[in-house]
């Protein structure tokens, strides 16, 4: 894998940046905090969806990678691998999430984030942690391998060389073995249960034979009783029909006796009704003259009643109209008086509120001038916050340079104090005068450069302080105006109530004026309605209705209405005479027929009088034989059911016998499979051990060659123990890495890390190993002296045989001259960063 192009949009400090990389040793320069490392964080995030700063407990969230104030970011990375060109694009929207694409040789290969990440892991041969560990070497991570405990070092080597797959295979074989062992335990347990179950087979066979003999004997006995039962049942069925006829005749006889009695009672009652009708005819004849007089009086009252309805209606209309005119006229006159009083009062209030309205207009003009003040305050406060953030950043940078200047001055004093001929505190060689002068000049130059950078930061800091003071003055002035605005709002609130009251008064004056006008119109209409009263009085006189006469006739009619009710009852009773006579005649004929039918039924009952006794005897005999049949049948059924159950049990035991044979065979198969999985588990466990034992000499060789070249033979060899602990050869002996100084330790660790990467690259053509041809070193020169830097650069140039592309990220300017290609990362005044190709 060789990086060709990186394009960023709103990633961390970058608004928009593009960088094209060649196959060479490339330098990325710039001040600390400018965003150099962010370029390659972007590469990792684009390929895997994870950035270095997102790792660990204190890692940032993915949304925190988006540049401040933006909602979306994106990174596009183009690289070559073998003969193929890959292009990966990954974009993140704070609301809509992540969108990713992968093209290989211009053809779309994946459209979803997970698919893109999976394909990158598959083709490159590393997950994100392996990719970072094998390709990115940072100063703070140089002791990643040597500082870990033995088991962790082996795991790290397994991850770098993709040997973890054998751990998975070992775990899979172990899991399968455990599953089969559990399955074998189940089979063994089931086999014991089935063998124990088969012990009862002889007893079941013997019991089954005994049940068969008992069931056959009961069957013969049951067949005999069954035949006898059928004979009795046939006899019972024959007599049952005759007995049913007997019972039906008895029931019919009783019903007929009751019907005859009812018919006689009905005839008697009808004759009494006929006598009552004759009495009613005589009484009606005596009441006829008095009833005719009542009808004449009723006719006269009916005529008066119709006139009364008209009379009552018109009298009610007259009374209602007179009442309405009186009440309405009084109400309308009072309403007009009240409205006039209200208008006078409202006009007095209106004059008082005119002055308040004028003051309100003046207040609102002042408020309009101040309405933008809160927004201005907010904007100025935001500016102050940004300046404070910038001051904090500058203070941190200034402190860093101050600390570095102090360290350099102390080192310079140490070197100046030891003099010519003493051992150099850096390389441990005797100091020559030229070398001493060179070191003093180098430290003085570096201190001066740092002092200059520090002064630049102090200048920026002073400028920011002045800006913040100006903003503080501006904010105080705006807050004073804001206070004035608050007071005006309170005053406005007071006058707004007066304004609303003024508008309400004007509206009420108009309403009262309209109300007076409408009331006067209604009063005119009420006066006109008095003519309707006169018209109604004339119509009442024309009716000539006398209420007293009406009441007298009504009272007389009510007293004589008893005669009318009596005549209606008599007419109703007399009208039934013909029906009653006809009904008596029909009932007498019906009685004659019923008596004849009754004699016929009694004759039949005498003919079959012995049937009840015969039926009772047969019924008892049937019940006895049925009980006997049920008893034998039940016993036979129980034995037969038990026989069937025992037969099924015998069949089950034979099946168990067959299953036991199969189970023995399965047990043998499981034991063989467990043996195979055990062998596989041991084999997969040993494979990484064997591979690691073969990798150690190659890593040792590559690291020793690089360390020897960088230190000019001072440390020609390193050794790797079986647990990957490191020792370094010096002056005839091997020493643990903890013995060496910080700078030497960093150099040894760097050579070890590069050596591992060289071995990875040399294995890249083989299946299952990472295919990486790019190496990134982040701030790895900080603890080295000038001579060591030159040696390391020369060694890295030699690494081009293994790495087509080596990228150095550093703030040390003097390294730039030794590189064929260089980029500068610069932070702008607004806090964003840009990338410029300078060489």
Short mmCIF file of C-alpha atoms in Angstrom, two decimals, residues 649-659:
data_model
loop_
_atom_site.label_atom_id
_atom_site.label_comp_id
_atom_site.label_asym_id
_atom_site.label_seq_id
_atom_site.Cartn_x
_atom_site.Cartn_y
_atom_site.Cartn_z
CA UNK A 649 -44.17 -51.00 26.47
CA UNK A 650 -42.68 -54.20 25.00
CA UNK A 651 -42.39 -52.51 21.58
CA UNK A 652 -40.74 -49.49 23.26
CA UNK A 653 -38.20 -51.70 25.01
CA UNK A 654 -37.32 -53.38 21.71
CA UNK A 655 -36.83 -49.91 20.20
CA UNK A 656 -34.63 -49.00 23.18
CA UNK A 657 -32.61 -52.13 22.44
CA UNK A 658 -32.09 -50.96 18.84
CA UNK A 659 -31.32 -47.39 20.00
#
